[in-house]
Amino acid sequence: MRTLLFLSEMSKIATDDYVGFTFFVGSMAMMAASAFFFLSLSQFDKKWRTSVLVSGLITFIAAVHYFYMRDYWDAFAESPTFFRYVDWVLTVPLMCVEFFLILRAAGAKKSLMWKLIFWSVVMLVTGYFGEAIAVGEPTLQWIWGLISGIAYFIIVYIVWFGEAKKLAESAGGNVLIAHKILCWFVLVGWAIYPLGYILGTEGGLFGMQLVSDIDAAQQAMNVVYNIGDAVNKIGFGLVVYSLAVNSSK
Ligand SMILES: *C/C=C(C)/C=C/C=C(C)/C=C/C1=C(C)CCCC1(C)C
């Protein structure tokens, strides 16, 4: 009886449901990554533990949101936009904190962290307006997307060429290498998201709609976002993890 109940509450994932599939695999990958980061903590020098702890928090927060998003998608076959953006608004600022933490020894100030957090919140809130509030208004959608993109480029600038870059250079060694790789994640890995936005919104690309079938557009967007999350959250965490391993020897 119990098994029957359990099975009836469980949902099938159709073989062509790529969104459901990537939500499911995503939640497992995020869970596994969190366990990996948390369980590794004791092997590091004290000063690296916070950074690895934050890596674990990022994937853990994502894992929990993925469970909700998977269920939401399953129940309504609709983008779980709200959960998506709550997840991002918690995890992306934490990724900004990672930049600060690895550069702290080189003298990074809290103001650098707050600057990055500020622009990341601007990027996400305007993205949310475009995706959730401006539905049916293609012009507004690309304008919000553009403002979000400008905030994104400010972050790219700060980490690649601005204050963060200078601190990384003065730190040198393993920190400089890790910083460089994180910079590439921000430039290439994070660029996956505006691509999802363009595919998924009616007016995302300066008023143009690339995928005209609304369901197909939503599916493409969610698969792209899910790939982006796995690459960026787990990848970012692993870079910080390797830095901690190499610096704790
Ligand atoms: C773990 C989640 C991460 C790293 C999410 C990052 C999200 C972005 C970089 C989103 C950027 C967007 C734009 C640059 C323009 C269109 C709207 C967004 C919010 C999708």
PDB file of C-alpha atoms and ligand atoms in Angstrom:
ATOM      1  CA  MET A   1       0.000   0.000   0.000  1.00  0.00           C
ATOM      2  CA  ARG A   2       2.752   2.372   0.965  1.00  0.00           C
ATOM      3  CA  THR A   3       4.651   1.608  -2.203  1.00  0.00           C
ATOM      4  CA  LEU A   4       1.542   2.128  -4.270  1.00  0.00           C
ATOM      5  CA  LEU A   5       0.888   5.467  -2.681  1.00  0.00           C
ATOM      6  CA  PHE A   6       4.452   6.473  -3.171  1.00  0.00           C
ATOM      7  CA  LEU A   7       4.393   5.476  -6.818  1.00  0.00           C
ATOM      8  CA  SER A   8       1.167   7.302  -7.464  1.00  0.00           C
ATOM      9  CA  GLU A   9       2.665  10.464  -6.037  1.00  0.00           C
ATOM     10  CA  MET A  10       5.740  10.072  -8.129  1.00  0.00           C
ATOM     11  CA  SER A  11       5.637  11.403 -11.616  1.00  0.00           C
ATOM     12  CA  LYS A  12       7.008   9.955 -14.760  1.00  0.00           C
ATOM     13  CA  ILE A  13       9.477  11.862 -16.813  1.00  0.00           C
ATOM     14  CA  ALA A  14       8.673  11.414 -20.477  1.00  0.00           C
ATOM     15  CA  THR A  15      11.665  10.503 -22.617  1.00  0.00           C
ATOM     16  CA  ASP A  16      11.335  13.709 -24.629  1.00  0.00           C
ATOM     17  CA  ASP A  17      10.923  15.939 -21.578  1.00  0.00           C
ATOM     18  CA  TYR A  18      14.390  17.480 -21.622  1.00  0.00           C
ATOM     19  CA  VAL A  19      13.418  20.111 -19.123  1.00  0.00           C
ATOM     20  CA  GLY A  20      12.150  17.557 -16.593  1.00  0.00           C
ATOM     21  CA  PHE A  21      15.239  15.454 -17.210  1.00  0.00           C
ATOM     22  CA  THR A  22      17.690  18.327 -16.705  1.00  0.00           C
ATOM     23  CA  PHE A  23      15.830  19.456 -13.581  1.00  0.00           C
ATOM     24  CA  PHE A  24      16.128  15.945 -12.187  1.00  0.00           C
ATOM     25  CA  VAL A  25      19.786  15.440 -13.087  1.00  0.00           C
ATOM     26  CA  GLY A  26      20.507  18.996 -11.973  1.00  0.00           C
ATOM     27  CA  SER A  27      19.080  18.407  -8.503  1.00  0.00           C
ATOM     28  CA  MET A  28      21.130  15.227  -8.097  1.00  0.00           C
ATOM     29  CA  ALA A  29      24.324  16.887  -9.330  1.00  0.00           C
ATOM     30  CA  MET A  30      23.826  19.871  -7.018  1.00  0.00           C
ATOM     31  CA  MET A  31      23.195  17.531  -4.061  1.00  0.00           C
ATOM     32  CA  ALA A  32      26.297  15.461  -4.819  1.00  0.00           C
ATOM     33  CA  ALA A  33      28.443  18.563  -5.249  1.00  0.00           C
ATOM     34  CA  SER A  34      27.209  19.950  -1.917  1.00  0.00           C
ATOM     35  CA  ALA A  35      28.050  16.725  -0.074  1.00  0.00           C
ATOM     36  CA  PHE A  36      31.464  16.752  -1.734  1.00  0.00           C
ATOM     37  CA  PHE A  37      32.261  20.337  -0.708  1.00  0.00           C
ATOM     38  CA  PHE A  38      30.912  19.996   2.833  1.00  0.00           C
ATOM     39  CA  LEU A  39      32.655  16.708   3.548  1.00  0.00           C
ATOM     40  CA  SER A  40      35.981  18.035   2.273  1.00  0.00           C
ATOM     41  CA  LEU A  41      36.028  20.997   4.647  1.00  0.00           C
ATOM     42  CA  SER A  42      38.200  19.551   7.417  1.00  0.00           C
ATOM     43  CA  GLN A  43      41.147  18.939   5.092  1.00  0.00           C
ATOM     44  CA  PHE A  44      41.783  22.646   4.488  1.00  0.00           C
ATOM     45  CA  ASP A  45      43.667  25.320   6.364  1.00  0.00           C
ATOM     46  CA  LYS A  46      41.294  27.509   8.335  1.00  0.00           C
ATOM     47  CA  LYS A  47      41.544  30.470   6.001  1.00  0.00           C
ATOM     48  CA  TRP A  48      40.249  28.429   3.035  1.00  0.00           C
ATOM     49  CA  ARG A  49      37.350  26.766   4.810  1.00  0.00           C
ATOM     50  CA  THR A  50      34.925  29.637   4.423  1.00  0.00           C
ATOM     51  CA  SER A  51      35.483  29.732   0.656  1.00  0.00           C
ATOM     52  CA  VAL A  52      34.780  26.016   0.250  1.00  0.00           C
ATOM     53  CA  LEU A  53      31.848  26.268   2.647  1.00  0.00           C
ATOM     54  CA  VAL A  54      30.355  28.967   0.407  1.00  0.00           C
ATOM     55  CA  SER A  55      30.858  26.704  -2.641  1.00  0.00           C
ATOM     56  CA  GLY A  56      28.812  24.075  -0.837  1.00  0.00           C
ATOM     57  CA  LEU A  57      26.118  26.555   0.154  1.00  0.00           C
ATOM     58  CA  ILE A  58      25.744  27.675  -3.455  1.00  0.00           C
ATOM     59  CA  THR A  59      25.147  24.145  -4.746  1.00  0.00           C
ATOM     60  CA  PHE A  60      22.990  23.259  -1.734  1.00  0.00           C
ATOM     61  CA  ILE A  61      20.676  26.248  -2.179  1.00  0.00           C
ATOM     62  CA  ALA A  62      20.433  25.351  -5.852  1.00  0.00           C
ATOM     63  CA  ALA A  63      19.653  21.703  -5.032  1.00  0.00           C
ATOM     64  CA  VAL A  64      16.709  22.687  -2.850  1.00  0.00           C
ATOM     65  CA  HIS A  65      15.377  25.061  -5.514  1.00  0.00           C
ATOM     66  CA  TYR A  66      15.806  22.374  -8.152  1.00  0.00           C
ATOM     67  CA  PHE A  67      13.555  20.020  -6.195  1.00  0.00           C
ATOM     68  CA  TYR A  68      10.871  22.684  -6.189  1.00  0.00           C
ATOM     69  CA  MET A  69      11.418  23.647  -9.823  1.00  0.00           C
ATOM     70  CA  ARG A  70      11.255  20.044 -10.954  1.00  0.00           C
ATOM     71  CA  ASP A  71       7.912  19.577  -9.203  1.00  0.00           C
ATOM     72  CA  TYR A  72       6.613  22.878 -10.518  1.00  0.00           C
ATOM     73  CA  TRP A  73       7.532  22.015 -14.082  1.00  0.00           C
ATOM     74  CA  ASP A  74       5.980  18.607 -13.642  1.00  0.00           C
ATOM     75  CA  ALA A  75       2.726  19.997 -12.269  1.00  0.00           C
ATOM     76  CA  PHE A  76       2.195  22.991 -14.548  1.00  0.00           C
ATOM     77  CA  ALA A  77       4.529  22.502 -17.564  1.00  0.00           C
ATOM     78  CA  GLU A  78       5.416  26.146 -17.090  1.00  0.00           C
ATOM     79  CA  SER A  79       8.656  27.971 -16.305  1.00  0.00           C
ATOM     80  CA  PRO A  80       9.262  28.092 -12.549  1.00  0.00           C
ATOM     81  CA  THR A  81      10.360  31.711 -12.957  1.00  0.00           C
ATOM     82  CA  PHE A  82       9.841  32.705  -9.341  1.00  0.00           C
ATOM     83  CA  PHE A  83      11.895  29.840  -7.853  1.00  0.00           C
ATOM     84  CA  ARG A  84      14.511  30.337 -10.556  1.00  0.00           C
ATOM     85  CA  TYR A  85      15.097  33.947  -9.655  1.00  0.00           C
ATOM     86  CA  VAL A  86      14.950  33.366  -5.894  1.00  0.00           C
ATOM     87  CA  ASP A  87      17.650  30.737  -6.383  1.00  0.00           C
ATOM     88  CA  TRP A  88      19.772  33.146  -8.447  1.00  0.00           C
ATOM     89  CA  VAL A  89      19.306  36.100  -6.160  1.00  0.00           C
ATOM     90  CA  LEU A  90      20.708  33.988  -3.314  1.00  0.00           C
ATOM     91  CA  THR A  91      23.457  32.136  -5.174  1.00  0.00           C
ATOM     92  CA  VAL A  92      24.860  34.776  -7.547  1.00  0.00           C
ATOM     93  CA  PRO A  93      25.678  37.213  -4.699  1.00  0.00           C
ATOM     94  CA  LEU A  94      27.378  34.273  -2.966  1.00  0.00           C
ATOM     95  CA  MET A  95      29.515  33.820  -6.075  1.00  0.00           C
ATOM     96  CA  CYS A  96      30.450  37.488  -5.717  1.00  0.00           C
ATOM     97  CA  VAL A  97      31.398  36.750  -2.114  1.00  0.00           C
ATOM     98  CA  GLU A  98      33.747  34.034  -3.418  1.00  0.00           C
ATOM     99  CA  PHE A  99      35.704  36.648  -5.390  1.00  0.00           C
ATOM    100  CA  PHE A 100      36.040  38.700  -2.233  1.00  0.00           C
ATOM    101  CA  LEU A 101      37.059  35.713  -0.101  1.00  0.00           C
ATOM    102  CA  ILE A 102      39.841  34.524  -2.365  1.00  0.00           C
ATOM    103  CA  LEU A 103      41.168  38.092  -2.723  1.00  0.00           C
ATOM    104  CA  ARG A 104      40.854  38.959   0.939  1.00  0.00           C
ATOM    105  CA  ALA A 105      44.432  37.957   1.737  1.00  0.00           C
ATOM    106  CA  ALA A 106      45.573  40.371  -0.981  1.00  0.00           C
ATOM    107  CA  GLY A 107      43.703  43.177   0.772  1.00  0.00           C
ATOM    108  CA  ALA A 108      40.261  43.086  -0.860  1.00  0.00           C
ATOM    109  CA  LYS A 109      37.868  45.436   0.888  1.00  0.00           C
ATOM    110  CA  LYS A 110      34.240  44.738   1.686  1.00  0.00           C
ATOM    111  CA  SER A 111      33.311  47.561  -0.688  1.00  0.00           C
ATOM    112  CA  LEU A 112      34.456  45.385  -3.616  1.00  0.00           C
ATOM    113  CA  MET A 113      32.150  42.621  -2.430  1.00  0.00           C
ATOM    114  CA  TRP A 114      29.190  44.989  -2.042  1.00  0.00           C
ATOM    115  CA  LYS A 115      29.797  46.510  -5.462  1.00  0.00           C
ATOM    116  CA  LEU A 116      29.695  43.091  -7.115  1.00  0.00           C
ATOM    117  CA  ILE A 117      26.642  42.090  -5.084  1.00  0.00           C
ATOM    118  CA  PHE A 118      24.869  45.334  -5.973  1.00  0.00           C
ATOM    119  CA  TRP A 119      25.368  44.881  -9.731  1.00  0.00           C
ATOM    120  CA  SER A 120      24.409  41.213  -9.567  1.00  0.00           C
ATOM    121  CA  VAL A 121      21.129  42.121  -7.858  1.00  0.00           C
ATOM    122  CA  VAL A 122      20.455  44.835 -10.462  1.00  0.00           C
ATOM    123  CA  MET A 123      21.165  42.263 -13.189  1.00  0.00           C
ATOM    124  CA  LEU A 124      18.754  39.733 -11.697  1.00  0.00           C
ATOM    125  CA  VAL A 125      15.926  42.031 -10.663  1.00  0.00           C
ATOM    126  CA  THR A 126      15.770  43.655 -14.104  1.00  0.00           C
ATOM    127  CA  GLY A 127      15.963  40.194 -15.696  1.00  0.00           C
ATOM    128  CA  TYR A 128      13.033  39.135 -13.539  1.00  0.00           C
ATOM    129  CA  PHE A 129      11.028  42.171 -14.631  1.00  0.00           C
ATOM    130  CA  GLY A 130      11.669  41.248 -18.247  1.00  0.00           C
ATOM    131  CA  GLU A 131      10.795  37.605 -17.809  1.00  0.00           C
ATOM    132  CA  ALA A 132       7.924  37.702 -15.346  1.00  0.00           C
ATOM    133  CA  ILE A 133       6.381  41.167 -15.349  1.00  0.00           C
ATOM    134  CA  ALA A 134       6.743  42.284 -18.957  1.00  0.00           C
ATOM    135  CA  VAL A 135       5.036  39.192 -20.400  1.00  0.00           C
ATOM    136  CA  GLY A 136       3.326  40.095 -23.669  1.00  0.00           C
ATOM    137  CA  GLU A 137       5.309  43.310 -24.012  1.00  0.00           C
ATOM    138  CA  PRO A 138       8.261  42.545 -26.276  1.00  0.00           C
ATOM    139  CA  THR A 139       9.627  46.091 -26.206  1.00  0.00           C
ATOM    140  CA  LEU A 140       9.784  46.170 -22.431  1.00  0.00           C
ATOM    141  CA  GLN A 141      11.304  42.715 -22.446  1.00  0.00           C
ATOM    142  CA  TRP A 142      14.308  43.701 -24.484  1.00  0.00           C
ATOM    143  CA  ILE A 143      14.750  46.940 -22.578  1.00  0.00           C
ATOM    144  CA  TRP A 144      14.832  45.094 -19.235  1.00  0.00           C
ATOM    145  CA  GLY A 145      17.129  42.504 -20.800  1.00  0.00           C
ATOM    146  CA  LEU A 146      19.439  45.270 -22.016  1.00  0.00           C
ATOM    147  CA  ILE A 147      19.627  46.950 -18.600  1.00  0.00           C
ATOM    148  CA  SER A 148      20.343  43.555 -17.072  1.00  0.00           C
ATOM    149  CA  GLY A 149      23.054  43.025 -19.705  1.00  0.00           C
ATOM    150  CA  ILE A 150      24.691  46.347 -18.831  1.00  0.00           C
ATOM    151  CA  ALA A 151      24.842  45.349 -15.153  1.00  0.00           C
ATOM    152  CA  TYR A 152      26.334  42.042 -16.269  1.00  0.00           C
ATOM    153  CA  PHE A 153      29.070  43.814 -18.222  1.00  0.00           C
ATOM    154  CA  ILE A 154      29.885  46.010 -15.239  1.00  0.00           C
ATOM    155  CA  ILE A 155      30.538  42.822 -13.248  1.00  0.00           C
ATOM    156  CA  VAL A 156      32.647  41.444 -16.106  1.00  0.00           C
ATOM    157  CA  TYR A 157      34.617  44.693 -16.151  1.00  0.00           C
ATOM    158  CA  ILE A 158      35.260  44.747 -12.396  1.00  0.00           C
ATOM    159  CA  VAL A 159      36.546  41.176 -12.268  1.00  0.00           C
ATOM    160  CA  TRP A 160      38.476  41.198 -15.562  1.00  0.00           C
ATOM    161  CA  PHE A 161      40.016  44.675 -15.581  1.00  0.00           C
ATOM    162  CA  GLY A 162      39.019  46.573 -12.453  1.00  0.00           C
ATOM    163  CA  GLU A 163      39.752  46.405  -8.779  1.00  0.00           C
ATOM    164  CA  ALA A 164      39.470  42.609  -8.514  1.00  0.00           C
ATOM    165  CA  LYS A 165      42.021  42.105 -11.290  1.00  0.00           C
ATOM    166  CA  LYS A 166      44.587  44.335  -9.585  1.00  0.00           C
ATOM    167  CA  LEU A 167      44.182  42.501  -6.284  1.00  0.00           C
ATOM    168  CA  ALA A 168      44.538  39.126  -8.004  1.00  0.00           C
ATOM    169  CA  GLU A 169      47.747  40.312  -9.628  1.00  0.00           C
ATOM    170  CA  SER A 170      49.192  41.471  -6.353  1.00  0.00           C
ATOM    171  CA  ALA A 171      48.236  38.129  -4.760  1.00  0.00           C
ATOM    172  CA  GLY A 172      49.891  36.173  -7.592  1.00  0.00           C
ATOM    173  CA  GLY A 173      50.403  32.382  -7.514  1.00  0.00           C
ATOM    174  CA  ASN A 174      47.436  30.074  -7.026  1.00  0.00           C
ATOM    175  CA  VAL A 175      45.060  32.948  -6.292  1.00  0.00           C
ATOM    176  CA  LEU A 176      45.845  34.631  -9.607  1.00  0.00           C
ATOM    177  CA  ILE A 177      45.287  31.370 -11.491  1.00  0.00           C
ATOM    178  CA  ALA A 178      41.970  30.702  -9.715  1.00  0.00           C
ATOM    179  CA  HIS A 179      40.855  34.294 -10.264  1.00  0.00           C
ATOM    180  CA  LYS A 180      41.580  33.994 -13.980  1.00  0.00           C
ATOM    181  CA  ILE A 181      39.490  30.846 -14.295  1.00  0.00           C
ATOM    182  CA  LEU A 182      36.610  32.404 -12.340  1.00  0.00           C
ATOM    183  CA  CYS A 183      36.801  35.387 -14.704  1.00  0.00           C
ATOM    184  CA  TRP A 184      36.310  33.022 -17.635  1.00  0.00           C
ATOM    185  CA  PHE A 185      33.310  31.497 -15.891  1.00  0.00           C
ATOM    186  CA  VAL A 186      31.783  34.947 -15.567  1.00  0.00           C
ATOM    187  CA  LEU A 187      32.494  35.889 -19.175  1.00  0.00           C
ATOM    188  CA  VAL A 188      31.616  32.633 -20.929  1.00  0.00           C
ATOM    189  CA  GLY A 189      29.647  30.585 -18.388  1.00  0.00           C
ATOM    190  CA  TRP A 190      27.356  33.420 -17.361  1.00  0.00           C
ATOM    191  CA  ALA A 191      26.783  34.411 -20.995  1.00  0.00           C
ATOM    192  CA  ILE A 192      24.727  31.217 -21.292  1.00  0.00           C
ATOM    193  CA  TYR A 193      21.918  32.960 -19.361  1.00  0.00           C
ATOM    194  CA  PRO A 194      21.183  35.898 -21.680  1.00  0.00           C
ATOM    195  CA  LEU A 195      21.062  33.275 -24.420  1.00  0.00           C
ATOM    196  CA  GLY A 196      18.316  31.469 -22.487  1.00  0.00           C
ATOM    197  CA  TYR A 197      16.511  34.776 -21.998  1.00  0.00           C
ATOM    198  CA  ILE A 198      16.624  35.517 -25.726  1.00  0.00           C
ATOM    199  CA  LEU A 199      15.284  32.071 -26.566  1.00  0.00           C
ATOM    200  CA  GLY A 200      12.570  32.138 -23.934  1.00  0.00           C
ATOM    201  CA  THR A 201      11.084  35.608 -24.092  1.00  0.00           C
ATOM    202  CA  GLU A 202       8.981  37.036 -26.844  1.00  0.00           C
ATOM    203  CA  GLY A 203      11.020  40.180 -27.225  1.00  0.00           C
ATOM    204  CA  GLY A 204      14.323  39.159 -25.654  1.00  0.00           C
ATOM    205  CA  LEU A 205      16.426  39.989 -28.705  1.00  0.00           C
ATOM    206  CA  PHE A 206      15.586  43.642 -29.374  1.00  0.00           C
ATOM    207  CA  GLY A 207      11.946  42.793 -29.865  1.00  0.00           C
ATOM    208  CA  MET A 208      12.574  39.700 -31.948  1.00  0.00           C
ATOM    209  CA  GLN A 209      11.211  36.315 -31.080  1.00  0.00           C
ATOM    210  CA  LEU A 210      13.561  33.522 -32.096  1.00  0.00           C
ATOM    211  CA  VAL A 211      11.372  30.559 -31.147  1.00  0.00           C
ATOM    212  CA  SER A 212       7.823  31.311 -32.162  1.00  0.00           C
ATOM    213  CA  ASP A 213       6.103  28.376 -30.475  1.00  0.00           C
ATOM    214  CA  ILE A 214       5.664  29.489 -26.870  1.00  0.00           C
ATOM    215  CA  ASP A 215       6.051  26.009 -25.352  1.00  0.00           C
ATOM    216  CA  ALA A 216       9.187  25.300 -27.357  1.00  0.00           C
ATOM    217  CA  ALA A 217      10.575  28.682 -26.316  1.00  0.00           C
ATOM    218  CA  GLN A 218       9.993  27.946 -22.630  1.00  0.00           C
ATOM    219  CA  GLN A 219      11.561  24.521 -22.987  1.00  0.00           C
ATOM    220  CA  ALA A 220      14.650  25.848 -24.734  1.00  0.00           C
ATOM    221  CA  MET A 221      15.088  28.529 -22.104  1.00  0.00           C
ATOM    222  CA  ASN A 222      14.811  26.130 -19.182  1.00  0.00           C
ATOM    223  CA  VAL A 223      17.223  23.601 -20.664  1.00  0.00           C
ATOM    224  CA  VAL A 224      19.725  26.388 -21.330  1.00  0.00           C
ATOM    225  CA  TYR A 225      19.343  27.781 -17.789  1.00  0.00           C
ATOM    226  CA  ASN A 226      19.717  24.304 -16.287  1.00  0.00           C
ATOM    227  CA  ILE A 227      22.911  23.672 -18.239  1.00  0.00           C
ATOM    228  CA  GLY A 228      24.180  27.106 -17.210  1.00  0.00           C
ATOM    229  CA  ASP A 229      23.516  26.401 -13.540  1.00  0.00           C
ATOM    230  CA  ALA A 230      25.298  23.047 -13.541  1.00  0.00           C
ATOM    231  CA  VAL A 231      28.331  24.439 -15.353  1.00  0.00           C
ATOM    232  CA  ASN A 232      28.589  27.600 -13.304  1.00  0.00           C
ATOM    233  CA  LYS A 233      27.661  26.531  -9.802  1.00  0.00           C
ATOM    234  CA  ILE A 234      29.566  23.261  -9.738  1.00  0.00           C
ATOM    235  CA  GLY A 235      32.433  24.544 -11.904  1.00  0.00           C
ATOM    236  CA  PHE A 236      32.902  27.697  -9.854  1.00  0.00           C
ATOM    237  CA  GLY A 237      32.894  25.622  -6.663  1.00  0.00           C
ATOM    238  CA  LEU A 238      35.500  23.239  -8.035  1.00  0.00           C
ATOM    239  CA  VAL A 239      37.839  26.104  -8.931  1.00  0.00           C
ATOM    240  CA  VAL A 240      37.638  27.367  -5.356  1.00  0.00           C
ATOM    241  CA  TYR A 241      38.060  23.806  -4.073  1.00  0.00           C
ATOM    242  CA  SER A 242      41.257  23.306  -6.126  1.00  0.00           C
ATOM    243  CA  LEU A 243      42.606  26.620  -4.924  1.00  0.00           C
ATOM    244  CA  ALA A 244      41.998  25.499  -1.347  1.00  0.00           C
ATOM    245  CA  VAL A 245      43.643  22.101  -2.013  1.00  0.00           C
ATOM    246  CA  ASN A 246      46.718  23.668  -3.627  1.00  0.00           C
ATOM    247  CA  SER A 247      47.069  26.306  -0.966  1.00  0.00           C
ATOM    248  CA  SER A 248      46.626  23.980   1.991  1.00  0.00           C
ATOM    249  CA  LYS A 249      49.600  21.768   1.119  1.00  0.00           C
TER     250      LYS A 249
HETATM  251  C1  LIG B   1      23.883  30.088 -10.464  1.00  0.00           C
HETATM  252  C2  LIG B   1      23.272  31.058 -11.232  1.00  0.00           C
HETATM  253  C3  LIG B   1      23.917  31.974 -12.008  1.00  0.00           C
HETATM  254  C4  LIG B   1      25.402  32.047 -12.126  1.00  0.00           C
HETATM  255  C5  LIG B   1      23.077  32.886 -12.742  1.00  0.00           C
HETATM  256  C6  LIG B   1      23.505  33.873 -13.520  1.00  0.00           C
HETATM  257  C7  LIG B   1      22.575  34.645 -14.240  1.00  0.00           C
HETATM  258  C8  LIG B   1      22.886  35.619 -15.173  1.00  0.00           C
HETATM  259  C9  LIG B   1      24.300  35.986 -15.478  1.00  0.00           C
HETATM  260  C10 LIG B   1      21.769  36.249 -15.851  1.00  0.00           C
HETATM  261  C11 LIG B   1      21.885  37.241 -16.739  1.00  0.00           C
HETATM  262  C12 LIG B   1      20.828  37.886 -17.531  1.00  0.00           C
HETATM  263  C13 LIG B   1      21.258  38.825 -18.481  1.00  0.00           C
HETATM  264  C14 LIG B   1      22.688  39.226 -18.615  1.00  0.00           C
HETATM  265  C15 LIG B   1      20.318  39.488 -19.430  1.00  0.00           C
HETATM  266  C16 LIG B   1      18.974  38.813 -19.505  1.00  0.00           C
HETATM  267  C17 LIG B   1      18.430  38.502 -18.169  1.00  0.00           C
HETATM  268  C18 LIG B   1      19.335  37.555 -17.366  1.00  0.00           C
HETATM  269  C19 LIG B   1      18.897  37.747 -15.916  1.00  0.00           C
HETATM  270  C20 LIG B   1      19.042  36.115 -17.802  1.00  0.00           C
END
